[in-house]
């Protein structure tokens, strides 16, 4: 039985690649590093901030880069688009009494800012800054389940990357893949999350 749903953010609830790519490129210029192309950024998209530092901001601190991200994301927020069905699915789950969380490698403060700017309101947000190890480690799944008061095996993880799938598997949680990745359930759209919760998924 599914008692909670844990969503990845980027590529699942929000299509934010362009917003992130623009923000990271602006950060590179701010810190005096070479511009970051879309192609270069795609290779690390979805990974923790440490990956950005390693690839684009050598010598900078994760804390400094994350502070820049949080201070300047609003300048790039217009490029982030809510994924089809995201708002409706969150609302339907809330009405059914099924708690939701976002688990994202994005720092939690910035993740909340991004979700609020998109008018999306999960019960909880667990970001890369909230746990010892980001995805693909299971720490975020465990932390979200603790906050929501459910066991990992009763929480559906919805994601679009191998990091999401690996985190779910390591936590013992069922995984629903979207955007081309397969799982215990393979989704063609977010609306099918409701079918899984209701036990009618085909």
XYZ file of C-alpha atoms in Angstrom:
202
model
C 0.000 0.000 0.000
C 1.294 3.455 -0.893
C 1.036 5.811 2.085
C 3.176 8.682 0.759
C 4.701 9.911 -2.499
C 8.224 11.325 -2.775
C 8.916 13.318 -5.931
C 12.186 14.347 -7.466
C 11.940 18.009 -8.468
C 13.893 18.788 -11.640
C 12.431 16.962 -14.629
C 9.506 15.600 -12.609
C 7.619 18.519 -11.048
C 9.560 21.282 -12.794
C 11.321 21.482 -16.144
C 14.126 23.677 -14.901
C 17.118 22.817 -17.086
C 17.165 26.213 -18.793
C 16.793 28.072 -15.506
C 19.630 26.079 -13.962
C 21.884 26.367 -17.002
C 21.424 30.130 -17.068
C 22.019 30.410 -13.306
C 25.188 28.293 -13.382
C 26.572 30.259 -16.320
C 25.891 33.518 -14.471
C 27.591 32.107 -11.376
C 30.648 31.150 -13.417
C 30.964 34.699 -14.699
C 30.422 36.091 -11.192
C 33.211 33.956 -9.740
C 35.563 34.697 -12.634
C 35.440 31.302 -14.330
C 34.860 30.497 -18.029
C 31.266 30.534 -19.339
C 29.296 27.293 -18.954
C 27.682 25.972 -22.125
C 24.381 24.099 -22.115
C 26.212 20.978 -23.302
C 28.733 21.145 -20.463
C 26.051 21.735 -17.856
C 23.894 18.845 -19.077
C 26.637 16.427 -17.995
C 26.201 17.374 -14.321
C 22.525 18.408 -14.273
C 20.755 16.863 -11.290
C 23.890 16.201 -9.276
C 24.775 17.942 -5.984
C 26.381 21.397 -5.935
C 29.765 19.781 -5.329
C 29.655 18.542 -8.931
C 29.153 22.122 -10.146
C 32.131 23.245 -8.064
C 34.322 20.422 -9.351
C 33.454 21.062 -12.993
C 32.912 24.805 -13.253
C 34.071 26.615 -10.098
C 37.380 25.074 -8.982
C 38.643 26.739 -5.845
C 35.204 27.969 -4.752
C 33.310 26.532 -1.787
C 29.996 24.707 -2.008
C 28.602 27.139 0.572
C 29.639 30.159 -1.481
C 28.188 28.791 -4.699
C 24.927 27.778 -3.018
C 24.630 31.245 -1.474
C 24.958 32.749 -4.962
C 22.346 30.338 -6.324
C 19.838 31.233 -3.600
C 20.444 34.966 -3.969
C 20.097 35.006 -7.753
C 17.716 32.190 -8.736
C 14.781 34.601 -8.960
C 16.519 36.302 -11.898
C 16.295 33.036 -13.856
C 13.043 31.585 -12.450
C 10.945 32.520 -15.476
C 12.714 29.805 -17.471
C 11.417 27.080 -15.110
C 8.153 25.483 -16.252
C 5.748 23.379 -14.188
C 5.497 19.884 -15.646
C 2.077 18.847 -17.022
C -0.147 17.498 -14.263
C 2.197 18.372 -11.396
C -0.096 20.806 -9.603
C -3.188 18.644 -10.125
C -1.473 15.505 -8.822
C -0.177 17.244 -5.684
C -3.651 18.661 -5.031
C -5.356 15.292 -5.584
C -2.945 13.510 -3.243
C -3.528 16.139 -0.566
C -7.294 15.659 -0.884
C -6.840 11.901 -0.513
C -4.775 12.375 2.633
C -1.594 11.047 1.019
C 1.359 13.176 2.175
C 3.964 14.269 -0.351
C 7.581 15.323 -0.223
C 10.155 16.563 -2.680
C 13.566 14.899 -2.501
C 16.115 16.783 -4.555
C 19.869 17.223 -4.741
C 19.156 20.959 -4.957
C 19.894 22.758 -1.640
C 16.673 22.810 0.364
C 16.391 26.600 0.650
C 16.661 27.019 -3.091
C 14.328 24.075 -3.727
C 11.650 25.684 -1.557
C 12.137 28.956 -3.425
C 11.758 27.196 -6.771
C 8.634 25.312 -5.687
C 7.039 28.402 -4.180
C 7.697 30.406 -7.344
C 5.874 27.651 -9.254
C 2.986 27.532 -6.723
C 3.734 23.900 -5.835
C 3.365 22.972 -2.168
C 4.416 19.487 -1.050
C 4.200 18.712 2.674
C 7.981 18.478 3.009
C 11.135 19.328 1.082
C 14.369 17.417 1.642
C 17.312 18.893 -0.219
C 20.930 18.037 -0.745
C 21.907 20.245 2.180
C 19.689 18.334 4.639
C 21.368 14.928 4.617
C 24.916 13.531 4.850
C 24.772 12.020 1.361
C 22.708 13.152 -1.629
C 21.145 10.833 -4.194
C 21.956 8.141 -5.288
C 22.378 7.433 -1.551
C 19.082 6.623 0.222
C 19.449 9.321 2.906
C 16.825 11.651 1.398
C 14.260 8.877 1.135
C 14.811 7.910 4.764
C 14.629 11.543 5.929
C 11.441 12.282 3.971
C 9.773 9.138 5.307
C 10.764 10.114 8.838
C 9.190 13.564 8.385
C 6.001 12.111 6.870
C 5.748 9.280 9.394
C 5.797 6.389 6.915
C 8.035 3.418 6.220
C 10.191 3.542 3.056
C 8.522 0.460 1.578
C 5.169 2.279 1.803
C 6.468 5.411 0.038
C 6.478 5.686 -3.752
C 9.532 7.470 -5.174
C 8.880 9.227 -8.506
C 11.940 10.201 -10.521
C 13.489 10.617 -13.941
C 17.129 9.706 -13.359
C 19.320 6.766 -12.354
C 20.118 8.677 -9.133
C 16.444 8.596 -8.145
C 16.103 4.920 -9.011
C 19.230 3.966 -7.079
C 18.157 5.968 -4.026
C 14.752 4.270 -3.995
C 16.278 0.814 -4.376
C 18.792 1.423 -1.597
C 15.980 2.552 0.710
C 13.704 -0.361 -0.175
C 11.068 1.949 -1.647
C 9.051 1.256 -4.819
C 10.113 3.422 -7.755
C 8.027 4.979 -10.523
C 10.110 6.087 -13.479
C 9.098 8.934 -15.764
C 10.766 10.628 -18.701
C 12.197 7.463 -20.183
C 13.498 5.658 -17.100
C 11.883 2.391 -16.046
C 11.026 1.238 -12.544
C 8.601 -0.901 -10.583
C 6.135 1.338 -12.397
C 6.912 3.129 -15.662
C 4.862 6.267 -16.198
C 3.789 8.026 -19.365
C 2.594 11.009 -17.311
C 2.394 12.218 -13.719
C -1.354 11.553 -13.578
C -0.551 7.836 -13.368
C 0.830 8.385 -9.864
C -2.808 8.589 -8.767
C -3.522 5.225 -10.400
C -0.654 3.653 -8.441
C -1.899 5.099 -5.159
C -5.450 3.943 -5.907
C -4.287 0.482 -6.978
C -5.611 0.828 -10.534
C -2.333 1.262 -12.430
C -2.122 -0.786 -15.631
